[in-house]
């Protein structure tokens, strides 16, 4: 009994001693869990200044702990060391404007983006129909009559003489027009006396519908197309995620998320299959309220998913002459395009979203649409305080007098460099030679103090980000045309191009504290590639090989695995 009491007394004294010792001993800094070493590391700080490093420390939460430039900065104890073998390490690239399910569905359905003529498209449709004889509808996307040099829209007759017994519905490459055969129009009860809906146009010839439905008119056919199942959406998302990660894209702003798409993203997150970060913008006010409710959602799945805003459409696209212009189309007298929302509708929707703190992303391509969007922002910006970060998506054609207003109102110009090379000849035809100032005006926007975020608009264009970076710095296509660049004064520097796909795209979606720059506290989202984008030739830049993609400190894609 005495011995037991002595032991208790001794133990108490020992505990007090240990407690005092711990109190007097300064705490050791927490050790990083892992080190990526032997790399040519490049990142940008919040001001866009280049930071180079040769090692990256990652903590247990999958975030950047520190950048290493000297060996003495490396902790003695690490859970793992990963040899980068001298590769270039860049922040994971962020696509500021894409359509995730669209990318997946295009990869899984009839894809006409590679067709260079109408006849090639017809051959692809025939082959697809033979491959899938059990599908009630033939669905596809990607045709571009401007690329074909057709000189007109395709029509139902171009489809009827190859397939007449099954309905066909094919979306134009920009998603702003659809092409139907007579069977599809029969199912949709499209007769000669049908009228074009507001914000849309039914193309007619001698009073008869030709099979082309522009912008809102496409819904007349689309509502009869079989709806994809939940499994279809999951498969499309899985395919899109696979494509994007293999291209070095670790995050994408999903422009126009619907309820089935959101549910698919949530299922992926619940099953721990969500590796791509998704900045979600609801497709219209209705989806915004159904999905997110009274306010933007929190960040879900360790910062991988958030609905923070809403996408609104004010006009269509140049290719289908749906973009809303201040003057007539140079190649179509009497046509100025289509405003898809009235003066009051646009402002009402903007106020409705802003009241609940949703960020606005407004599609505007033509100069009239951009002017109207800027005016609407000016009208309501004084009503709402706080950091709103108004976004305009595309900003392709802007009256030079309106360019400074983008900066004056703190508007983020969310633009897609690859549109410029794809649209160049078509834009010249649509606008004429005297109205090209302010077209795809990246450098002018920056000089005026505006903010840029770069993306692809995939699947309208390829989601390949290094093609976008190369285009931004050269204004040349992959064939190097036109030599010296189209309107070369609008080129941007390599640093600005990289910023557009990293810190600029992150800022555009209120994500700059999480991603976009490899600085302490940000998620360790990065890629290992074979070229230095700040030093390589543009041909090398376009051919960049993505060897590995990491998200949250974990490998999610490896080229050779």
Coordinates of C-alpha atoms in Angstrom, one line a residue:
X1 CA 0.0 0.0 0.0
X2 CA 2.8 2.4 0.9
X3 CA 4.6 1.5 -2.4
X4 CA 1.4 2.2 -4.4
X5 CA 1.2 5.7 -2.7
X6 CA 4.8 6.4 -3.5
X7 CA 4.3 5.4 -7.1
X8 CA 1.3 7.7 -7.5
X9 CA 3.3 10.5 -6.0
X10 CA 6.2 9.9 -8.3
X11 CA 4.0 9.6 -11.3
X12 CA 2.3 12.9 -10.5
X13 CA 5.6 14.7 -10.1
X14 CA 6.9 13.2 -13.4
X15 CA 3.7 14.4 -15.2
X16 CA 4.2 17.9 -13.8
X17 CA 7.8 17.9 -14.9
X18 CA 7.0 16.8 -18.4
X19 CA 4.2 19.4 -18.7
X20 CA 6.6 22.1 -17.6
X21 CA 9.3 20.8 -20.0
X22 CA 6.8 20.9 -22.9
X23 CA 5.7 24.4 -22.1
X24 CA 9.3 25.6 -22.1
X25 CA 10.2 23.9 -25.4
X26 CA 9.3 25.9 -28.5
X27 CA 7.0 23.9 -30.8
X28 CA 8.7 22.5 -33.9
X29 CA 7.3 23.6 -37.3
X30 CA 4.9 21.1 -38.8
X31 CA 6.6 18.9 -41.4
X32 CA 5.4 18.6 -44.9
X33 CA 4.1 15.2 -45.9
X34 CA 5.7 15.2 -49.3
X35 CA 8.2 16.8 -51.7
X36 CA 8.1 17.0 -55.5
X37 CA 11.7 17.7 -56.4
X38 CA 14.0 18.1 -59.4
X39 CA 11.5 20.2 -61.4
X40 CA 11.6 23.3 -63.4
X41 CA 8.8 24.9 -61.4
X42 CA 6.9 28.0 -62.7
X43 CA 4.0 29.8 -61.1
X44 CA 2.6 33.3 -61.0
X45 CA 1.9 35.3 -57.9
X46 CA -1.3 37.3 -57.4
X47 CA 0.2 40.2 -59.4
X48 CA 1.1 38.0 -62.3
X49 CA 4.8 38.0 -61.5
X50 CA 6.7 34.8 -62.4
X51 CA 8.1 32.7 -59.6
X52 CA 10.5 29.9 -60.4
X53 CA 11.4 27.0 -58.1
X54 CA 12.8 23.5 -58.1
X55 CA 10.8 21.8 -55.4
X56 CA 7.2 21.8 -54.0
X57 CA 6.3 20.8 -50.5
X58 CA 2.8 19.3 -50.0
X59 CA 1.1 19.0 -46.6
X60 CA -1.2 16.3 -45.4
X61 CA -4.3 18.2 -46.6
X62 CA -3.1 18.2 -50.2
X63 CA -2.1 21.8 -50.1
X64 CA 1.1 23.6 -51.0
X65 CA 3.3 24.1 -47.9
X66 CA 6.2 25.9 -49.5
X67 CA 8.1 26.4 -52.7
X68 CA 11.7 25.1 -52.6
X69 CA 14.6 27.0 -54.2
X70 CA 17.5 25.7 -52.0
X71 CA 18.2 22.3 -50.5
X72 CA 18.4 23.7 -47.0
X73 CA 14.7 24.5 -47.2
X74 CA 13.9 20.8 -47.4
X75 CA 12.7 19.2 -44.1
X76 CA 14.6 16.2 -42.7
X77 CA 11.5 14.1 -42.4
X78 CA 9.1 13.5 -45.2
X79 CA 6.5 10.9 -45.9
X80 CA 7.5 10.8 -49.6
X81 CA 9.8 12.3 -52.1
X82 CA 8.9 12.3 -55.8
X83 CA 11.4 12.9 -58.5
X84 CA 10.1 15.2 -61.2
X85 CA 13.0 14.2 -63.5
X86 CA 13.7 17.7 -64.6
X87 CA 10.2 18.2 -66.1
X88 CA 8.4 21.6 -66.0
X89 CA 5.9 21.9 -63.2
X90 CA 3.0 24.3 -63.7
X91 CA -0.1 25.1 -61.8
X92 CA -3.1 23.1 -62.9
X93 CA -4.7 24.9 -65.8
X94 CA -8.2 26.4 -65.4
X95 CA -10.6 26.6 -68.2
X96 CA -12.8 29.7 -67.4
X97 CA -15.6 28.7 -69.8
X98 CA -16.6 25.2 -70.9
X99 CA -19.5 22.8 -70.9
X100 CA -18.5 19.6 -69.1
X101 CA -21.3 17.3 -70.1
X102 CA -21.2 18.6 -73.6
X103 CA -17.6 17.5 -73.9
X104 CA -18.5 14.0 -72.7
X105 CA -21.6 13.7 -74.8
X106 CA -19.7 14.9 -77.9
X107 CA -17.1 12.2 -77.3
X108 CA -19.9 9.6 -77.0
X109 CA -22.2 10.6 -79.8
X110 CA -21.8 11.6 -83.5
X111 CA -19.0 14.2 -83.7
X112 CA -18.9 16.2 -86.9
X113 CA -16.1 18.6 -85.9
X114 CA -13.6 16.9 -88.1
X115 CA -15.7 17.0 -91.2
X116 CA -14.3 19.5 -93.8
X117 CA -17.1 19.3 -96.3
X118 CA -20.8 18.5 -96.4
X119 CA -20.1 15.2 -98.1
X120 CA -17.7 14.2 -95.3
X121 CA -20.4 15.0 -92.8
X122 CA -23.0 12.9 -94.7
X123 CA -20.6 10.0 -94.8
X124 CA -20.0 10.3 -91.1
X125 CA -23.8 10.3 -90.5
X126 CA -24.3 7.2 -92.6
X127 CA -21.5 5.4 -90.8
X128 CA -22.9 6.3 -87.4
X129 CA -26.4 5.1 -88.4
X130 CA -25.0 1.8 -89.5
X131 CA -23.0 1.4 -86.3
X132 CA -26.0 2.1 -84.1
X133 CA -29.1 0.7 -85.9
X134 CA -31.1 0.5 -82.6
X135 CA -31.0 4.2 -81.7
X136 CA -34.3 5.9 -82.4
X137 CA -32.8 9.3 -83.0
X138 CA -29.4 10.1 -84.6
X139 CA -28.0 12.8 -82.4
X140 CA -24.7 14.7 -83.0
X141 CA -22.9 18.0 -82.9
X142 CA -20.0 19.9 -84.6
X143 CA -21.1 20.8 -88.1
X144 CA -19.8 24.1 -89.4
X145 CA -21.0 25.3 -92.8
X146 CA -18.4 28.1 -92.8
X147 CA -15.6 25.6 -92.5
X148 CA -17.2 23.6 -95.4
X149 CA -17.2 26.6 -97.6
X150 CA -20.8 25.7 -98.4
X151 CA -22.0 29.3 -98.9
X152 CA -25.3 28.4 -97.3
X153 CA -26.8 26.6 -94.3
X154 CA -27.2 22.8 -94.8
X155 CA -30.9 21.8 -95.1
X156 CA -33.2 18.9 -94.5
X157 CA -32.9 17.7 -98.1
X158 CA -29.1 17.1 -97.5
X159 CA -30.1 14.6 -94.8
X160 CA -33.3 13.1 -96.3
X161 CA -31.6 11.5 -99.2
X162 CA -29.2 9.5 -97.0
X163 CA -31.6 8.7 -94.0
X164 CA -35.3 9.4 -94.2
X165 CA -36.8 6.9 -91.8
X166 CA -35.1 8.0 -88.6
X167 CA -35.1 11.5 -87.1
X168 CA -31.8 13.4 -87.2
X169 CA -30.9 16.3 -85.0
X170 CA -27.4 17.8 -85.3
X171 CA -26.2 20.9 -83.3
X172 CA -24.0 23.4 -85.0
X173 CA -20.4 23.6 -83.6
X174 CA -21.3 26.7 -81.5
X175 CA -24.5 25.2 -80.1
X176 CA -26.5 28.1 -81.4
X177 CA -28.3 26.3 -84.3
X178 CA -29.6 22.9 -85.1
X179 CA -30.0 20.9 -88.3
X180 CA -33.0 18.6 -88.7
X181 CA -34.2 16.2 -91.3
X182 CA -37.8 16.0 -92.5
X183 CA -38.5 13.1 -90.1
X184 CA -37.5 15.1 -87.1
X185 CA -39.6 18.1 -88.3
X186 CA -42.5 15.8 -88.8
X187 CA -42.3 14.5 -85.3
X188 CA -42.1 18.1 -84.0
X189 CA -45.0 19.1 -86.2
X190 CA -43.1 21.8 -87.9
X191 CA -45.3 23.1 -90.7
X192 CA -45.0 25.9 -93.2
X193 CA -47.0 28.3 -91.0
X194 CA -44.9 27.9 -87.9
X195 CA -43.6 31.2 -86.5
X196 CA -40.1 31.8 -85.1
X197 CA -40.2 32.2 -81.3
X198 CA -38.8 35.2 -79.5
X199 CA -35.0 35.0 -79.5
X200 CA -34.9 32.5 -82.3
X201 CA -35.2 32.0 -86.0
X202 CA -36.6 29.3 -88.2
X203 CA -34.7 29.4 -91.5
X204 CA -37.2 29.3 -94.4
X205 CA -37.0 29.1 -98.2
X206 CA -40.0 30.3 -100.1
X207 CA -42.0 30.1 -96.9
X208 CA -41.0 26.5 -96.1
X209 CA -38.8 25.5 -93.1
X210 CA -35.4 24.4 -94.4
X211 CA -34.4 22.3 -91.4
X212 CA -32.2 24.9 -89.6
X213 CA -33.3 26.3 -86.3
X214 CA -31.4 29.1 -84.7
X215 CA -31.0 29.8 -81.0
X216 CA -34.4 29.6 -79.2
X217 CA -36.0 28.1 -82.2
X218 CA -33.9 24.9 -81.6
X219 CA -36.2 24.1 -78.7
X220 CA -39.0 23.2 -81.1
X221 CA -37.0 20.1 -82.1
X222 CA -35.0 19.6 -79.0
X223 CA -38.0 19.0 -76.8
X224 CA -38.8 15.9 -78.8
X225 CA -35.3 14.4 -78.6
X226 CA -35.0 11.5 -76.0
X227 CA -33.7 12.7 -72.7
X228 CA -30.4 11.1 -71.5
X229 CA -30.7 8.9 -68.5
X230 CA -28.7 9.4 -65.2
X231 CA -26.3 6.7 -66.4
X232 CA -25.8 8.6 -69.6
X233 CA -24.9 11.7 -67.7
X234 CA -22.5 9.8 -65.4
X235 CA -20.8 8.2 -68.4
X236 CA -20.5 11.6 -70.1
X237 CA -19.0 13.2 -67.0
X238 CA -16.5 10.4 -66.6
X239 CA -15.4 10.8 -70.2
X240 CA -15.2 14.5 -70.0
X241 CA -13.1 14.4 -66.8
X242 CA -10.8 11.9 -68.4
X243 CA -10.2 14.1 -71.4
X244 CA -9.7 17.3 -69.4
X245 CA -7.3 15.8 -66.8
X246 CA -5.3 14.3 -69.7
X247 CA -5.0 17.9 -71.1
X248 CA -3.7 19.4 -67.9
X249 CA -7.0 21.0 -67.0
X250 CA -7.6 20.6 -63.2
X251 CA -10.6 23.0 -63.0
X252 CA -13.3 24.3 -65.3
X253 CA -16.1 26.8 -65.0
X254 CA -19.1 24.8 -66.1
X255 CA -21.2 27.4 -68.0
X256 CA -24.9 26.4 -67.9
X257 CA -25.2 23.6 -65.4
X258 CA -28.6 21.8 -65.4
X259 CA -30.1 19.7 -62.6
X260 CA -29.2 16.3 -64.2
X261 CA -25.6 17.5 -64.7
X262 CA -25.4 18.8 -61.1
X263 CA -26.7 15.5 -59.8
X264 CA -24.1 13.7 -61.8
X265 CA -21.3 15.8 -60.3
X266 CA -22.7 15.1 -56.9
X267 CA -22.8 11.3 -57.5
X268 CA -19.2 11.5 -58.6
X269 CA -18.3 13.4 -55.5
X270 CA -20.2 11.0 -53.2
X271 CA -18.4 8.0 -54.7
X272 CA -15.0 9.7 -54.5
X273 CA -14.7 9.8 -58.3
X274 CA -14.6 13.6 -58.6
X275 CA -11.1 14.7 -59.5
X276 CA -11.8 17.7 -61.6
X277 CA -12.7 21.0 -59.8
X278 CA -16.0 22.4 -61.1
X279 CA -17.0 26.0 -60.7
X280 CA -20.7 25.7 -61.6
X281 CA -22.9 28.4 -63.2
X282 CA -26.5 27.4 -63.4
X283 CA -28.3 27.4 -66.7
X284 CA -30.7 30.2 -66.0
X285 CA -32.5 31.4 -62.9
X286 CA -34.8 28.4 -62.6
X287 CA -31.9 25.9 -62.3
X288 CA -30.1 28.3 -60.0
X289 CA -33.0 28.2 -57.5
X290 CA -33.7 24.5 -57.9
X291 CA -30.1 23.4 -57.4
X292 CA -28.6 25.9 -55.0
X293 CA -31.7 27.4 -53.4
X294 CA -31.4 30.7 -51.6
X295 CA -27.6 31.2 -51.9
X296 CA -24.5 29.8 -53.6
X297 CA -23.6 26.4 -52.3
X298 CA -20.5 25.9 -50.0
X299 CA -17.4 24.3 -51.5
X300 CA -18.0 20.6 -51.5
X301 CA -15.7 17.6 -51.7
X302 CA -12.5 19.4 -50.5
X303 CA -13.0 22.4 -52.8
X304 CA -14.0 20.4 -55.9
X305 CA -17.5 21.6 -56.5
X306 CA -19.5 24.8 -55.9
X307 CA -22.4 26.4 -57.6
X308 CA -21.6 30.1 -57.3
X309 CA -23.3 31.8 -60.2
X310 CA -25.8 31.8 -63.0
X311 CA -25.4 31.9 -66.8
X312 CA -27.7 34.1 -68.9
X313 CA -27.8 34.4 -72.7
X314 CA -28.3 37.8 -74.3
X315 CA -27.5 36.8 -77.9
X316 CA -26.4 34.0 -80.2
X317 CA -23.3 33.4 -82.3
X318 CA -21.7 35.0 -85.3
X319 CA -21.7 31.8 -87.3
X320 CA -25.5 31.5 -87.3
X321 CA -25.9 35.3 -87.5
X322 CA -27.5 35.2 -84.0
X323 CA -24.9 37.6 -82.4
X324 CA -26.6 40.9 -81.8
X325 CA -24.9 43.7 -83.7
X326 CA -25.4 47.5 -83.7
X327 CA -25.4 47.5 -87.5
X328 CA -26.5 45.1 -90.2
X329 CA -24.4 42.1 -91.0
X330 CA -22.0 43.0 -93.8
X331 CA -23.0 39.8 -95.6
X332 CA -26.8 39.8 -94.8
X333 CA -28.5 43.2 -95.2
X334 CA -31.4 43.6 -92.9
X335 CA -30.2 41.2 -90.2
X336 CA -28.6 42.4 -86.9
X337 CA -28.9 39.2 -84.9
X338 CA -31.2 38.4 -82.1
X339 CA -31.4 39.8 -78.5
X340 CA -32.6 36.8 -76.5
X341 CA -33.7 38.9 -73.5
X342 CA -35.5 42.3 -73.5
X343 CA -34.2 45.4 -71.7
X344 CA -36.4 44.6 -68.7
X345 CA -35.9 40.8 -68.7
X346 CA -32.1 41.1 -68.6
X347 CA -32.2 43.5 -65.6
X348 CA -34.8 41.6 -63.7
X349 CA -32.9 38.4 -64.0
X350 CA -29.6 40.1 -63.0
X351 CA -31.3 41.7 -59.9
X352 CA -32.9 38.4 -59.0
X353 CA -29.6 36.6 -59.0
X354 CA -27.7 39.4 -57.3
X355 CA -30.2 39.6 -54.4
X356 CA -29.1 36.1 -53.4
X357 CA -25.4 36.8 -54.0
X358 CA -25.0 34.7 -57.1
X359 CA -22.4 35.8 -59.6
X360 CA -23.6 36.7 -63.0
X361 CA -22.0 35.4 -66.2
X362 CA -23.7 36.8 -69.3
X363 CA -23.2 35.5 -72.8
X364 CA -22.6 38.5 -75.2
X365 CA -20.9 38.2 -78.5
X366 CA -22.1 41.0 -80.7
X367 CA -21.2 44.7 -80.1
X368 CA -24.9 45.5 -79.4
X369 CA -25.1 42.7 -76.9
X370 CA -21.9 43.7 -75.1
X371 CA -23.0 47.4 -75.0
X372 CA -26.4 46.4 -73.5
X373 CA -24.7 44.1 -70.9
X374 CA -22.3 46.8 -69.8
X375 CA -25.3 49.2 -69.6
X376 CA -27.2 46.8 -67.4
X377 CA -24.2 46.3 -65.1
X378 CA -24.0 50.1 -64.8
X379 CA -27.7 50.3 -64.0
X380 CA -27.6 47.7 -61.1
X381 CA -24.1 47.8 -59.8
X382 CA -24.8 50.7 -57.4
X383 CA -27.7 48.7 -55.9
X384 CA -25.5 45.9 -54.6
X385 CA -22.4 46.3 -52.5
X386 CA -19.6 43.9 -52.0
X387 CA -17.3 42.1 -54.5
X388 CA -19.6 41.1 -57.4
X389 CA -17.1 40.3 -60.2
X390 CA -19.5 40.8 -63.1
X391 CA -18.6 38.5 -65.9
X392 CA -19.3 38.8 -69.7
X393 CA -18.8 35.5 -71.5
X394 CA -17.0 35.7 -75.0
X395 CA -16.9 39.5 -75.4
X396 CA -16.0 38.8 -79.0
X397 CA -17.1 42.0 -80.8
X398 CA -17.0 45.2 -78.8
X399 CA -17.4 48.8 -80.1
X400 CA -14.1 50.5 -79.3
X401 CA -15.9 53.2 -77.5
X402 CA -17.3 50.6 -75.1
X403 CA -13.9 48.9 -74.3
X404 CA -12.9 51.3 -71.5
X405 CA -16.3 50.7 -69.8
X406 CA -15.3 47.0 -69.2
X407 CA -12.5 48.3 -66.8
X408 CA -14.6 51.1 -65.4
X409 CA -17.1 48.6 -64.0
X410 CA -14.6 45.9 -62.9
X411 CA -16.1 43.5 -65.5
X412 CA -14.2 40.2 -66.1
X413 CA -13.9 39.5 -69.8
X414 CA -14.2 35.7 -70.0
X415 CA -12.8 35.0 -73.5
X416 CA -11.7 32.0 -75.6
X417 CA -8.5 32.6 -77.6
X418 CA -9.2 29.7 -80.0
X419 CA -12.4 31.4 -81.1
X420 CA -10.3 34.1 -82.8
X421 CA -8.5 31.7 -85.1
X422 CA -11.6 29.6 -85.9
X423 CA -13.8 32.7 -86.5
X424 CA -11.3 35.0 -88.3
X425 CA -12.5 34.6 -91.9
X426 CA -16.1 34.3 -90.8
X427 CA -15.8 37.5 -88.7
X428 CA -14.4 39.4 -91.6
X429 CA -17.3 38.3 -93.8
X430 CA -19.9 39.0 -91.1
X431 CA -18.5 42.4 -90.1
X432 CA -16.7 43.7 -93.1
X433 CA -13.2 45.2 -93.1
X434 CA -14.2 48.5 -91.4
X435 CA -15.7 47.0 -88.2
X436 CA -13.0 44.8 -86.9
X437 CA -11.6 47.2 -84.3
X438 CA -12.6 45.8 -81.0
X439 CA -12.8 42.2 -82.3
X440 CA -11.3 39.7 -79.9
X441 CA -9.5 42.6 -78.3
X442 CA -7.5 41.0 -75.6
X443 CA -4.6 43.5 -75.4
X444 CA -6.9 46.5 -75.6
X445 CA -8.9 45.2 -72.7
X446 CA -5.8 44.8 -70.6
X447 CA -4.4 48.2 -71.6
X448 CA -7.7 49.8 -70.5
X449 CA -7.4 48.2 -67.1
X450 CA -9.8 45.3 -67.7
X451 CA -9.5 41.7 -66.4
X452 CA -9.1 38.6 -68.6
X453 CA -10.0 35.0 -67.9
X454 CA -9.3 32.5 -70.7
X455 CA -11.1 29.3 -71.6
X456 CA -12.1 27.2 -74.6
X457 CA -15.9 27.0 -74.8
X458 CA -15.5 23.3 -75.3
X459 CA -17.0 21.4 -77.0
X460 CA -17.5 24.3 -79.4
X461 CA -13.7 24.3 -79.6
X462 CA -11.2 21.8 -78.5
X463 CA -10.5 22.0 -74.8
X464 CA -6.7 21.8 -75.4
X465 CA -5.4 24.7 -73.3
X466 CA -1.9 25.0 -74.8
X467 CA -3.5 25.7 -78.2
X468 CA -5.3 28.5 -76.4
X469 CA -2.1 29.8 -74.9
X470 CA -0.3 29.7 -78.2
X471 CA -3.1 31.5 -80.0
X472 CA -3.2 34.2 -77.3
X473 CA 0.4 35.1 -77.9
X474 CA 0.5 34.8 -81.7
X475 CA -3.1 35.3 -83.0
X476 CA -2.1 32.6 -85.5
X477 CA -3.8 29.2 -86.1
X478 CA -1.9 25.9 -85.9
X479 CA -0.8 26.3 -89.5
X480 CA 0.8 29.7 -88.6
X481 CA -1.8 31.7 -90.4
X482 CA -2.0 34.5 -90.9
X483 CA 1.7 35.1 -90.7
X484 CA 2.4 37.6 -87.9
X485 CA -1.1 37.2 -86.5
X486 CA -4.6 38.6 -87.2
X487 CA -4.8 42.1 -85.8
X488 CA -1.4 41.5 -84.1
X489 CA -1.7 44.5 -81.8
X490 CA -4.2 42.4 -79.8
X491 CA -1.6 39.7 -78.9
X492 CA -0.8 39.3 -75.2
X493 CA 2.5 38.3 -73.5
X494 CA 3.3 34.7 -72.5
X495 CA 2.9 35.7 -68.9
X496 CA -0.6 37.2 -69.6
X497 CA -1.6 34.2 -71.6
X498 CA -0.6 31.8 -68.7
X499 CA -2.3 34.1 -66.2
X500 CA -5.5 33.9 -68.2
X501 CA -5.6 30.1 -67.7
X502 CA -4.5 30.2 -64.1
X503 CA -4.8 33.2 -61.7
X504 CA -7.2 35.1 -64.0
X505 CA -9.5 32.1 -64.4
X506 CA -9.4 31.4 -60.7
X507 CA -10.2 35.1 -59.8
X508 CA -13.1 35.0 -62.3
X509 CA -14.7 32.3 -60.1
X510 CA -13.8 33.6 -56.6
X511 CA -11.3 30.7 -56.4
X512 CA -8.1 32.6 -56.2
X513 CA -7.5 31.6 -52.5
X514 CA -7.7 27.9 -53.4
X515 CA -6.2 27.4 -56.8
X516 CA -4.5 29.1 -59.8
X517 CA -1.2 29.8 -58.1
X518 CA 1.2 27.4 -56.4
X519 CA 1.5 29.4 -53.2
X520 CA 1.3 28.3 -49.6
X521 CA -2.2 27.4 -48.6
X522 CA -3.5 26.7 -52.1
X523 CA -4.4 23.2 -53.2
X524 CA -1.5 21.3 -54.8
X525 CA -3.1 21.2 -58.2
X526 CA -0.3 21.0 -60.8
X527 CA 0.9 19.4 -64.0
X528 CA 4.3 18.0 -65.2
X529 CA 5.0 18.8 -68.8
X530 CA 7.8 18.5 -71.3
X531 CA 8.3 22.2 -72.3
X532 CA 8.7 25.5 -70.6
X533 CA 5.8 27.7 -71.8
X534 CA 7.7 30.9 -71.2
X535 CA 10.7 29.8 -73.3
X536 CA 9.5 27.3 -75.9
X537 CA 8.6 28.1 -79.5
X538 CA 4.9 28.3 -80.3
X539 CA 5.0 25.1 -82.3
X540 CA 6.6 23.3 -79.2
X541 CA 4.0 25.0 -77.0
X542 CA 1.1 23.6 -79.1
X543 CA 2.7 20.1 -79.0
X544 CA 3.1 20.2 -75.2
X545 CA 2.9 16.7 -73.6
X546 CA 1.1 16.4 -70.3
X547 CA 2.9 13.7 -68.5
X548 CA 1.2 13.9 -65.1
X549 CA -1.7 15.8 -63.6
X550 CA -2.1 16.2 -59.8
X551 CA -5.1 17.4 -57.9
X552 CA -5.0 18.0 -54.2
X553 CA -1.5 16.5 -54.0
X554 CA -2.5 13.2 -55.7
X555 CA -1.9 11.9 -59.2
X556 CA -5.1 11.8 -61.1
X557 CA -3.6 11.3 -64.6
X558 CA -0.3 9.8 -65.8
X559 CA 0.5 9.5 -69.5
X560 CA 2.5 6.3 -69.1
X561 CA 0.3 4.5 -66.6

